[in-house]
CSV table of C-alpha atoms and ligand atoms in Angstrom, one decimal:
chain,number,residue,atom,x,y,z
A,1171,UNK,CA,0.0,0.0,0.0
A,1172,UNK,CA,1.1,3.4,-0.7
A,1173,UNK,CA,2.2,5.9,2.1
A,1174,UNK,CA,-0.4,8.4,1.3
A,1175,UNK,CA,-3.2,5.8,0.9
A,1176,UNK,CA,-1.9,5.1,4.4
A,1177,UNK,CA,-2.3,8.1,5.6
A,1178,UNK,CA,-5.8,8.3,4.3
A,1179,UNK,CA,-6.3,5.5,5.8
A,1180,UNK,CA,-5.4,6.9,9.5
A,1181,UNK,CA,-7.4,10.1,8.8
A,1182,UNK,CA,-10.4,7.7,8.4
A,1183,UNK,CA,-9.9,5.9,11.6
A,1184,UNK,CA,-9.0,8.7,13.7
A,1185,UNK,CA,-10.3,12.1,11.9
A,1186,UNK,CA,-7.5,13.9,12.7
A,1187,UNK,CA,-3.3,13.9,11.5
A,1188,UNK,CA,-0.2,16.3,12.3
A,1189,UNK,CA,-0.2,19.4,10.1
A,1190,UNK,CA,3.2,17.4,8.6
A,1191,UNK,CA,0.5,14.6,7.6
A,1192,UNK,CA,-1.8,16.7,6.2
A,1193,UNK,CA,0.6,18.8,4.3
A,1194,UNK,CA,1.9,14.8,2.7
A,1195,UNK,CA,-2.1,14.1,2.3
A,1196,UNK,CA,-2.0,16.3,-0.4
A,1197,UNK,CA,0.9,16.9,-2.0
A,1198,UNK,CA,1.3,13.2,-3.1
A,1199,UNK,CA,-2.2,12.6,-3.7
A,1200,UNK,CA,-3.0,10.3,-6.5
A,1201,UNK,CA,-5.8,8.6,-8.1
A,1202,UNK,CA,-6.1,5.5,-5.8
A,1203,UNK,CA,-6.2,7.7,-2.5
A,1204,UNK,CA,-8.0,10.3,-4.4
A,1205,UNK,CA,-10.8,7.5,-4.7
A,1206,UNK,CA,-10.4,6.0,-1.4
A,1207,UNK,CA,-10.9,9.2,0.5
A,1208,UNK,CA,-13.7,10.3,-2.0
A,1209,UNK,CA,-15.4,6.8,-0.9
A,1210,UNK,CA,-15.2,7.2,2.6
A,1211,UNK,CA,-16.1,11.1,2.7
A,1212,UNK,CA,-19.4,9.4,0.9
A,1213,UNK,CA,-20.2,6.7,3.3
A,1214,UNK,CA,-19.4,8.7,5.9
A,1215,UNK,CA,-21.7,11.5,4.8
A,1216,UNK,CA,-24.4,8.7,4.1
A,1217,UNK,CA,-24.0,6.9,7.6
A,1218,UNK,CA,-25.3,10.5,9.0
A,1219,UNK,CA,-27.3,11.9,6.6
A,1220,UNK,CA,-28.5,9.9,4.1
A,1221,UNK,CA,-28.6,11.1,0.5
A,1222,UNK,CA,-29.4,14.1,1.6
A,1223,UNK,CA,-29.2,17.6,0.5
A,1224,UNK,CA,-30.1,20.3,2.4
A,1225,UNK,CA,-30.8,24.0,0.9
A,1226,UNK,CA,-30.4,27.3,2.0
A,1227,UNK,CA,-31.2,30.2,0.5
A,1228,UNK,CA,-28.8,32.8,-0.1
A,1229,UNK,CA,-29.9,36.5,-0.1
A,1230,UNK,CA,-27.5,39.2,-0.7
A,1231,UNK,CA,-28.3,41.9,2.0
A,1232,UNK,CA,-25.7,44.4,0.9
A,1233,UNK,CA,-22.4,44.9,-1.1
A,1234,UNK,CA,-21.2,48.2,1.3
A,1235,UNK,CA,-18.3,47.1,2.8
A,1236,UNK,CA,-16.1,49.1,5.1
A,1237,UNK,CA,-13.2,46.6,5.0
A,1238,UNK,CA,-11.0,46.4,2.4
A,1239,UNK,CA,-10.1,42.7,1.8
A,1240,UNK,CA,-7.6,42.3,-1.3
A,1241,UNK,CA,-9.0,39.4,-3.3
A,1242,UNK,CA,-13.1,40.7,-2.8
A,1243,UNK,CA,-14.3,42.4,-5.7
A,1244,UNK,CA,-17.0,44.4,-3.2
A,1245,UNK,CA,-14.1,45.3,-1.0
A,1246,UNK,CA,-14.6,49.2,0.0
A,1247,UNK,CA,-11.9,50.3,-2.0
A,1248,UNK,CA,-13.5,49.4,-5.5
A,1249,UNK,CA,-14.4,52.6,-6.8
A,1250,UNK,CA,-16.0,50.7,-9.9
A,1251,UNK,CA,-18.6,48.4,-7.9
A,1252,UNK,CA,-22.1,49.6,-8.3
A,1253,UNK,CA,-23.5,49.5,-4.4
A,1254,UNK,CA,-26.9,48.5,-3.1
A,1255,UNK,CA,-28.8,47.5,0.1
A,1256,UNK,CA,-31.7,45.5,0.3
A,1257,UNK,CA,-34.2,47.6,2.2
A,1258,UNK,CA,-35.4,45.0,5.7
A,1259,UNK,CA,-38.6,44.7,3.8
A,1260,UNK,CA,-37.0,43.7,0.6
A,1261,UNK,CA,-35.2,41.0,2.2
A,1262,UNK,CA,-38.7,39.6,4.0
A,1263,UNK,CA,-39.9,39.4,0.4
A,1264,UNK,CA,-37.5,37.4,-0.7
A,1265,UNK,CA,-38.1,35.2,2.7
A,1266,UNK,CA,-41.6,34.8,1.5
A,1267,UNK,CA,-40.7,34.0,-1.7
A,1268,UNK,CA,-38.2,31.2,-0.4
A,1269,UNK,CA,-40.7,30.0,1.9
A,1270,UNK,CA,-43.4,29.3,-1.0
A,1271,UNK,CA,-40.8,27.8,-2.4
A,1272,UNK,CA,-39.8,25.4,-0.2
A,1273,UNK,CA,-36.9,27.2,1.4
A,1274,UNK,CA,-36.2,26.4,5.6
A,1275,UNK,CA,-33.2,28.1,6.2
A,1276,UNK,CA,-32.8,31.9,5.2
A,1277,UNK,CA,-28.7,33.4,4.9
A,1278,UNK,CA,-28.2,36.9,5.3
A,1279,UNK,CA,-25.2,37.4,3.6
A,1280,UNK,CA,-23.3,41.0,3.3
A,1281,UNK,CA,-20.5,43.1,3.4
A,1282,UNK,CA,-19.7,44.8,7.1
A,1283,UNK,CA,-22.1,47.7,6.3
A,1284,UNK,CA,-22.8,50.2,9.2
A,1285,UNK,CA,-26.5,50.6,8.0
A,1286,UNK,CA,-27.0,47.3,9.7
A,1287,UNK,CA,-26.9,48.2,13.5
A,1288,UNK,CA,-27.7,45.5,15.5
A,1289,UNK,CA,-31.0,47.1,16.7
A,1290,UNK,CA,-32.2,46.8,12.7
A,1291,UNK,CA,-31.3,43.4,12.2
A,1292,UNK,CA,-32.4,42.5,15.3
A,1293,UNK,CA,-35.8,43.9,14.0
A,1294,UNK,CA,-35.2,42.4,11.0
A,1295,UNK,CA,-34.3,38.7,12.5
A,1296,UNK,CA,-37.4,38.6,15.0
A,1297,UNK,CA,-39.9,39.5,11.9
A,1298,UNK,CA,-38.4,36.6,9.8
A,1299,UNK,CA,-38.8,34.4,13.4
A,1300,UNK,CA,-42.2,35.0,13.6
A,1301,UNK,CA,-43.5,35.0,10.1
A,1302,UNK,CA,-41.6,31.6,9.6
A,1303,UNK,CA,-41.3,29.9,12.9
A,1304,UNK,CA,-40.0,26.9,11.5
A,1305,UNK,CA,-36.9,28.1,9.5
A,1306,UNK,CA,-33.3,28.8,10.5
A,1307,UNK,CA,-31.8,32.0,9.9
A,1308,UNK,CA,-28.0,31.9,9.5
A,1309,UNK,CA,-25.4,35.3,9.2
A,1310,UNK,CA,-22.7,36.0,7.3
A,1311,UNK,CA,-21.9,39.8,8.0
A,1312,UNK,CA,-18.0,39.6,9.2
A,1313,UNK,CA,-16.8,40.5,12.4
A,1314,UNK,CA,-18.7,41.8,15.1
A,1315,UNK,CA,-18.2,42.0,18.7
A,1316,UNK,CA,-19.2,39.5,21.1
A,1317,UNK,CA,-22.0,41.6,22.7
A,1318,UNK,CA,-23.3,42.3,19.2
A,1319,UNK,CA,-23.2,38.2,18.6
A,1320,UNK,CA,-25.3,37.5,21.2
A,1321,UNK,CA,-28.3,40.6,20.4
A,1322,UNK,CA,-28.8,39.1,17.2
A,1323,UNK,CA,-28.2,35.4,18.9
A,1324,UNK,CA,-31.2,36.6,21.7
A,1325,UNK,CA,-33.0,38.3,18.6
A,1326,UNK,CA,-33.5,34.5,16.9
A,1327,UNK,CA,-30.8,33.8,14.6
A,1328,UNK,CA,-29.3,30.5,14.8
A,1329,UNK,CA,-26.0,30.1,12.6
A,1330,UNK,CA,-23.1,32.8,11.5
A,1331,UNK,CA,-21.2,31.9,9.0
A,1332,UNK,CA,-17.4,33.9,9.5
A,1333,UNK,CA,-14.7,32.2,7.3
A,1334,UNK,CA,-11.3,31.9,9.3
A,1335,UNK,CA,-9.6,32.3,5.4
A,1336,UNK,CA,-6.4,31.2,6.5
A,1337,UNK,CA,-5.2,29.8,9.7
A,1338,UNK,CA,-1.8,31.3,8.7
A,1339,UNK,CA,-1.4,35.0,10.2
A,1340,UNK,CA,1.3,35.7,7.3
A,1341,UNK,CA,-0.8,34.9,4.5
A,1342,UNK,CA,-3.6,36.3,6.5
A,1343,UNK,CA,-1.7,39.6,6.6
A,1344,UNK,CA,-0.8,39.4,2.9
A,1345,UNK,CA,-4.3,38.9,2.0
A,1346,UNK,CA,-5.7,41.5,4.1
A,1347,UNK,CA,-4.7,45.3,4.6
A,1348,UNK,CA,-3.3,46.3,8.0
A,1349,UNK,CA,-5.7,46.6,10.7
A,1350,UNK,CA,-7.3,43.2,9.7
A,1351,UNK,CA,-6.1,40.7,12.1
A,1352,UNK,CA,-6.6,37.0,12.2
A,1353,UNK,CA,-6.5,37.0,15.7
A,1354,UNK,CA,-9.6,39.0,15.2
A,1355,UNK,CA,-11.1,36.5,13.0
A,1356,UNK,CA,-10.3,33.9,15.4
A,1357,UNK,CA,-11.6,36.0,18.1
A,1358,UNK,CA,-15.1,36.3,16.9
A,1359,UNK,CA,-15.4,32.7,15.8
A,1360,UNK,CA,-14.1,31.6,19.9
A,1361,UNK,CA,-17.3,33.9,21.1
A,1362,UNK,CA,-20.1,33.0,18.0
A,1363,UNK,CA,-19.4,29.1,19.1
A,1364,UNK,CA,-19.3,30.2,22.8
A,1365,UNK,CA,-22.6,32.3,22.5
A,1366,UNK,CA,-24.0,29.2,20.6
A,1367,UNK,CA,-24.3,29.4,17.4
A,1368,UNK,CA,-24.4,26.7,14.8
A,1369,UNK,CA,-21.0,28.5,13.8
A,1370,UNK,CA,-19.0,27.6,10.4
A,1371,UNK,CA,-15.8,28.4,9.3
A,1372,UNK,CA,-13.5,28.3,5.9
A,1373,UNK,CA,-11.3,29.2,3.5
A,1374,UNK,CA,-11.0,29.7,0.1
A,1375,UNK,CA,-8.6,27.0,-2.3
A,1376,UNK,CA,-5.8,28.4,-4.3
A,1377,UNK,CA,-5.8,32.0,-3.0
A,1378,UNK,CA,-2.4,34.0,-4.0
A,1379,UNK,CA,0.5,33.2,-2.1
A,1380,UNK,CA,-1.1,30.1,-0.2
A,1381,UNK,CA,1.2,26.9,-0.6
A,1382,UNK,CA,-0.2,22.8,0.5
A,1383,UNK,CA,1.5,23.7,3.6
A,1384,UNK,CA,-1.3,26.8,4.3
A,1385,UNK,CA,-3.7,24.5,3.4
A,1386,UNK,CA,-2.4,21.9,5.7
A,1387,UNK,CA,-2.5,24.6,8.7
A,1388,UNK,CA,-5.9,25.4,7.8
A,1389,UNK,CA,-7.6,21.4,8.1
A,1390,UNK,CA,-5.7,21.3,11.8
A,1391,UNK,CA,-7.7,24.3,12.7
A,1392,UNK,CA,-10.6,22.7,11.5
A,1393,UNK,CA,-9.8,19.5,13.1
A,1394,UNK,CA,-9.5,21.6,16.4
A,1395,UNK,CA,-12.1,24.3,16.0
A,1396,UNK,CA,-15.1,21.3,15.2
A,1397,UNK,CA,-17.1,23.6,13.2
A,1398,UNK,CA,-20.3,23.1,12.7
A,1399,UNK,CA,-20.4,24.2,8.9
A,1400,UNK,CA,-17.6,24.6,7.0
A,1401,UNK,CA,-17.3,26.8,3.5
A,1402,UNK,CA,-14.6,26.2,1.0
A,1403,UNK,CA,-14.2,27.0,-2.4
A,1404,UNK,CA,-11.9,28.3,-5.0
A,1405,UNK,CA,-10.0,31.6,-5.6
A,1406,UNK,CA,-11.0,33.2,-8.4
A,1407,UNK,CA,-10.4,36.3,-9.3
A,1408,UNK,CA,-11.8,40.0,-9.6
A,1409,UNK,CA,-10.6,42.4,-12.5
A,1410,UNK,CA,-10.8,45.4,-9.6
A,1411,UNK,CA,-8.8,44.3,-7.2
A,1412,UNK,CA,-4.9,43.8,-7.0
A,1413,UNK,CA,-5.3,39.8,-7.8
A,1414,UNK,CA,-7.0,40.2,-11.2
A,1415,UNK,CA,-3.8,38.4,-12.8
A,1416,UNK,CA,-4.0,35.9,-10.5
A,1417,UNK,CA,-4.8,32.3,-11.3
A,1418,UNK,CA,-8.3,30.5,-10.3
A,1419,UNK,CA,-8.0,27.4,-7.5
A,1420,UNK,CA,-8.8,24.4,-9.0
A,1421,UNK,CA,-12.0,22.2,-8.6
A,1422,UNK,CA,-9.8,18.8,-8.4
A,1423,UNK,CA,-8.2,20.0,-4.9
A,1424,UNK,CA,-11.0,21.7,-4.0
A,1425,UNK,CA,-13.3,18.3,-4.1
A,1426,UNK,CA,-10.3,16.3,-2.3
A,1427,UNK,CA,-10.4,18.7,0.4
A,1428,UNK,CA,-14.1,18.6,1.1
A,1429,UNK,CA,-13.8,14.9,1.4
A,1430,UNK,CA,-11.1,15.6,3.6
A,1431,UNK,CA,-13.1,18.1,5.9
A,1432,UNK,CA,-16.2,15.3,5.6
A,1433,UNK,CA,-13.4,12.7,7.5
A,1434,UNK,CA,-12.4,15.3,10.1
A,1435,UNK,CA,-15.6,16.3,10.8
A,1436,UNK,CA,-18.2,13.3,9.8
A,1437,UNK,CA,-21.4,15.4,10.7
A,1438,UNK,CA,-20.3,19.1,9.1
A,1439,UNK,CA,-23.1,20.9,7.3
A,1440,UNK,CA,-20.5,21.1,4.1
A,1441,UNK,CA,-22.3,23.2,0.9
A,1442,UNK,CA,-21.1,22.5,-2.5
A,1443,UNK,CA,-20.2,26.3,-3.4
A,1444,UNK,CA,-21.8,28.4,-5.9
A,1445,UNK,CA,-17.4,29.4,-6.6
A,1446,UNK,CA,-17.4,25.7,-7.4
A,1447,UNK,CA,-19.5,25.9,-9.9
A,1448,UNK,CA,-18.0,28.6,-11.3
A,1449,UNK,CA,-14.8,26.9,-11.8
A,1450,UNK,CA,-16.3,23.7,-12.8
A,1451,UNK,CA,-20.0,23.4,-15.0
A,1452,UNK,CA,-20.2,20.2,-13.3
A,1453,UNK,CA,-18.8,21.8,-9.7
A,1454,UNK,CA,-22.0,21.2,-8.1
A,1455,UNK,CA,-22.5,17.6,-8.6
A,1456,UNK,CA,-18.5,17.3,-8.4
A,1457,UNK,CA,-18.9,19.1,-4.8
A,1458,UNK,CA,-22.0,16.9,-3.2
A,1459,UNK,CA,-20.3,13.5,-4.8
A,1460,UNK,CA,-17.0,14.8,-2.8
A,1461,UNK,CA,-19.1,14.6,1.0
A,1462,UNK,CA,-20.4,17.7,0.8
A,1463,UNK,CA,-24.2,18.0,1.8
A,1464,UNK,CA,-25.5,21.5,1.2
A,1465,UNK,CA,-26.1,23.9,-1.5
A,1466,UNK,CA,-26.7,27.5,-1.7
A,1467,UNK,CA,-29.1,29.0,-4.1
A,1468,UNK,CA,-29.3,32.3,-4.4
A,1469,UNK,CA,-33.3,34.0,-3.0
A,1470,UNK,CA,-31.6,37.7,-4.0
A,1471,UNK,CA,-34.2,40.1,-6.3
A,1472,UNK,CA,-33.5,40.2,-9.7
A,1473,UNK,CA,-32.9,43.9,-9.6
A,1474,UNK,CA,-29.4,43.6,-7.7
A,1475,UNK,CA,-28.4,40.1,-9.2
A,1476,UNK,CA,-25.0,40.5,-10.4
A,1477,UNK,CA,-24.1,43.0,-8.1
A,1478,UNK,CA,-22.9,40.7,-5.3
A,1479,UNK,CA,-19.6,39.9,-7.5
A,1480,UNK,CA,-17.3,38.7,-5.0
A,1481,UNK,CA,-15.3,37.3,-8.1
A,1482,UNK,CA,-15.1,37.5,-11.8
A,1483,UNK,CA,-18.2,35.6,-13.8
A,1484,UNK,CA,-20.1,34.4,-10.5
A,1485,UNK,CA,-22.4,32.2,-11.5
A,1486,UNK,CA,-26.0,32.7,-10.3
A,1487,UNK,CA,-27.9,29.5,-9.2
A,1488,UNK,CA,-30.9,31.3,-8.2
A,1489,UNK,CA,-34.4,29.9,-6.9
A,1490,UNK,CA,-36.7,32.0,-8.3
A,1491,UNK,CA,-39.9,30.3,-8.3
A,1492,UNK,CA,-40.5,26.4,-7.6
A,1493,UNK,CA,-39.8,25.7,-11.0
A,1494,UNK,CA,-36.0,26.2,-10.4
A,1495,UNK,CA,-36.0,24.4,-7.4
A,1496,UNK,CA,-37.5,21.3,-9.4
A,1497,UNK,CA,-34.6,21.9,-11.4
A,1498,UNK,CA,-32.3,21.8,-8.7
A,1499,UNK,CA,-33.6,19.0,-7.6
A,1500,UNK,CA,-33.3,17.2,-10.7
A,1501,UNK,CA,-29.5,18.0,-11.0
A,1502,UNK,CA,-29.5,16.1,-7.6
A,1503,UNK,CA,-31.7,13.4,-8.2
A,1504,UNK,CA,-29.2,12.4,-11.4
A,1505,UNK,CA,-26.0,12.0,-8.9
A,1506,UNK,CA,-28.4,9.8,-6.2
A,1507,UNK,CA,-29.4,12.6,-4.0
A,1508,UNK,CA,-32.5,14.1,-2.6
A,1509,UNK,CA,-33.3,18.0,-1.6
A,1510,UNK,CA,-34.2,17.9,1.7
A,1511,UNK,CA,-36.7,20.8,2.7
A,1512,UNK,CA,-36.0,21.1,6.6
A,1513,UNK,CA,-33.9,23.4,8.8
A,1514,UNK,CA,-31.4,20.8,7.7
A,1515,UNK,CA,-29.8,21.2,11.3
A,1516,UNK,CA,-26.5,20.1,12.0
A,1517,UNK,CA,-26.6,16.1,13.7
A,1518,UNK,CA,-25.1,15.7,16.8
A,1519,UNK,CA,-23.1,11.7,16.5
A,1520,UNK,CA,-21.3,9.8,19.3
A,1521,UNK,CA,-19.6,7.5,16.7
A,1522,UNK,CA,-20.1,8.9,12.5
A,1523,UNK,CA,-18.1,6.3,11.0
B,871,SAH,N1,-18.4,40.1,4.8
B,871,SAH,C1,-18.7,38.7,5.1
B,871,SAH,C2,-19.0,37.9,3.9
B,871,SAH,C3,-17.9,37.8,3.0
B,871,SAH,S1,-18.2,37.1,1.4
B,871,SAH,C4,-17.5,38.2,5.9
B,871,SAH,O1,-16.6,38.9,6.2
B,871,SAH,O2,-17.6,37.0,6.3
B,871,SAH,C5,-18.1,35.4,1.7
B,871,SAH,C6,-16.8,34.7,1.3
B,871,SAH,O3,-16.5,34.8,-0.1
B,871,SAH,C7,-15.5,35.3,2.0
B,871,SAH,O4,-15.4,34.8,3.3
B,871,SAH,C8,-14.4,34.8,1.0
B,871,SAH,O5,-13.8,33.6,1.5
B,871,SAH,C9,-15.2,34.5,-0.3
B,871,SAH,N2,-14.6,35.3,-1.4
B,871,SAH,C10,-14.4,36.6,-1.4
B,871,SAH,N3,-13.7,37.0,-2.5
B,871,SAH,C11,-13.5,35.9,-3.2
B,871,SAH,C12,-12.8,35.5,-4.4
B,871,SAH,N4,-12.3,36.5,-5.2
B,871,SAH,N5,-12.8,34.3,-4.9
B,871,SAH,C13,-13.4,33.3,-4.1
B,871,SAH,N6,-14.0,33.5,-3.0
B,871,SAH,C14,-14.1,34.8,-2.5
């Protein structure tokens, strides 16, 4: 047997390597391991949850961002991105139209924009609560403090999504402008877990500068942080920002390292990202046959589509009516897989092999 398979092996029986290991995992990855971990990410996935996939839907609160990340096309800086905020009641209509659809878990996704104090999303979270008792409502609006966290934790909402991006402060600080700390990042993650949310983490593959052995650093944080979700998918990137030369991350490393994740962390809520897709027309399917078990459409109104462009070409999966979700759920039903229509919580295992 080869070394790596070996090593594949151990990660199966014991979810967790040295950074060292990790860093070998993938740098002499071939087609036999490849398909080994691929399997297990699979049956792992299956022991827990089935064949299924769970849906959120994705609406894009804002693109004003006071930070100033280097590789985010809605970064403040960009003079030449056309900004827009959903108004709160904008946002419950696209809840309503999710819900009618078939949607249980609403993401408020954004850039850090001041507009949204916690008093207004508080507002804004207890409305969605009580018109739609039985969904989730997860976050993704950066860094906060810890007292903010836990208003909007109090107010209802029940997951924040805050990707970690690298667990390396040097690439951090190469990927980030000064004043941007990953202890920061780390920070708010320690208190969102602590308050207790359903909290995820991530990173993005193939960013500039990041070598295996980033990468590496990143799946022990994972291993040691036990997320609850975790998002990953590839660089790819912006023509305004300083990157826009730089080359995409691939799909292929991408997939191995979900099915990594899915053996660290048998019962992570893992989506299939819509930067997957973009890099791959198949990157979707590729994604949810790799151990991932989510995936994001996107619930935001047609008049600001294409205005969240984190990245070059983002591709829009939207929901827009039932008739796309059908769709959707053909794509899935073609790779063995059935959209699930529930919170799509995360499940709590003693034993997930
Ligand atoms: N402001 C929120 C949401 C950020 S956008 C926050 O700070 O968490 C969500 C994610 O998109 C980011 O965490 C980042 O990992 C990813 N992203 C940003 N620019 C990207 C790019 N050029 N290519 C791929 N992913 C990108």
């Amino acid at each position: 047997m080869s070394d790596v398979l070996k090593l594949a092996e151990k990660l199966y029986e014991n979810r967790s390597l040295s950074v060292d290991e990790y860093e070998k995992l993938i740098i002499y990855r071939n087609d036999e391991c490849t398909r080994y971990i691929m399997a297990k990410a699979g049956e792992v996935r299956k022991n827990i949850y089935g064949n299924s996939v769970f849906i959120r839907g994705l609406i894009e609160i804002s693109n004003i961002c006071k930070n100033n990340c280097y590789y985010c096309g809605i970064r403040g800086g960009n003079t030449n991105c056309e900004r827009y905020r959903l108004t709160p009641e904008e946002i419950l209509d696209c809840c309503k139209d999710g819900y009618a659809s078939g949607f249980r878990t609403f993401v408020l996704q954004g850039g850090e924009d001041n507009f949204f104090t916690d008093d207004v999303l508080c507002e804004l979270i207890g409305k969605i609560k009580s018109l739609f008792p039985d969904c989730a409502v997860t976050l993704s609006l950066g860094e906060r403090s810890k007292e903010s966290y836990q208003k909007l934790y109090d107010a209802g909402a029940d997951r924040y999504l805050l990707r970690h991006e690298t667990a390396d402060e040097v690439l951090y600080s190469k990927l980030h402008p000064v004043g941007m700390k990953l202890q920061s990042r780390l920070e708010c993650l320690k208190n969102l877990k602590e308050i207790g949310f359903q909290t995820g983490c991530g990173f993005m593959v193939g960013a500039p500068f990041q070598t295996v052995s980033h990468i590496a650093k990143d799946l022990k944080f994972i291993e040691e942080f036990q997320p609850h979700m975790c998002g990953i998918g590839p660089f790819i990137p912006h023509k305004d920002t300083v990157f826009k030369d730089e080359k995409s991350g691939s799909a292929e490393l991408t997939c191995y390292l979900l099915s990594i994740i899915r053996l660290i962390c048998p019962n992570v809520l893992l989506p299939s990202t819509t930067a997957l897709d973009t890099v791959d027309e198949k990157g979707c399917e590729k994604g949810i046959l790799s151990g991932a078990n989510v995936v994001m459409p996107n619930l935001s109104p047609e008049n600001v589509r294409g205005k969240y462009n984190l990245y070059n070409n983002k591709k829009f999966t939207g929901v827009q009516s039932a008739k796309d979700l059908e769709s959707l759920k053909n794509r899935m039903k073609k790779i063995g897989f059935q959209v699930l229509c529930d919170r799509g919580d995360v499940i709590k295992i003693s034993d997930g092999k």
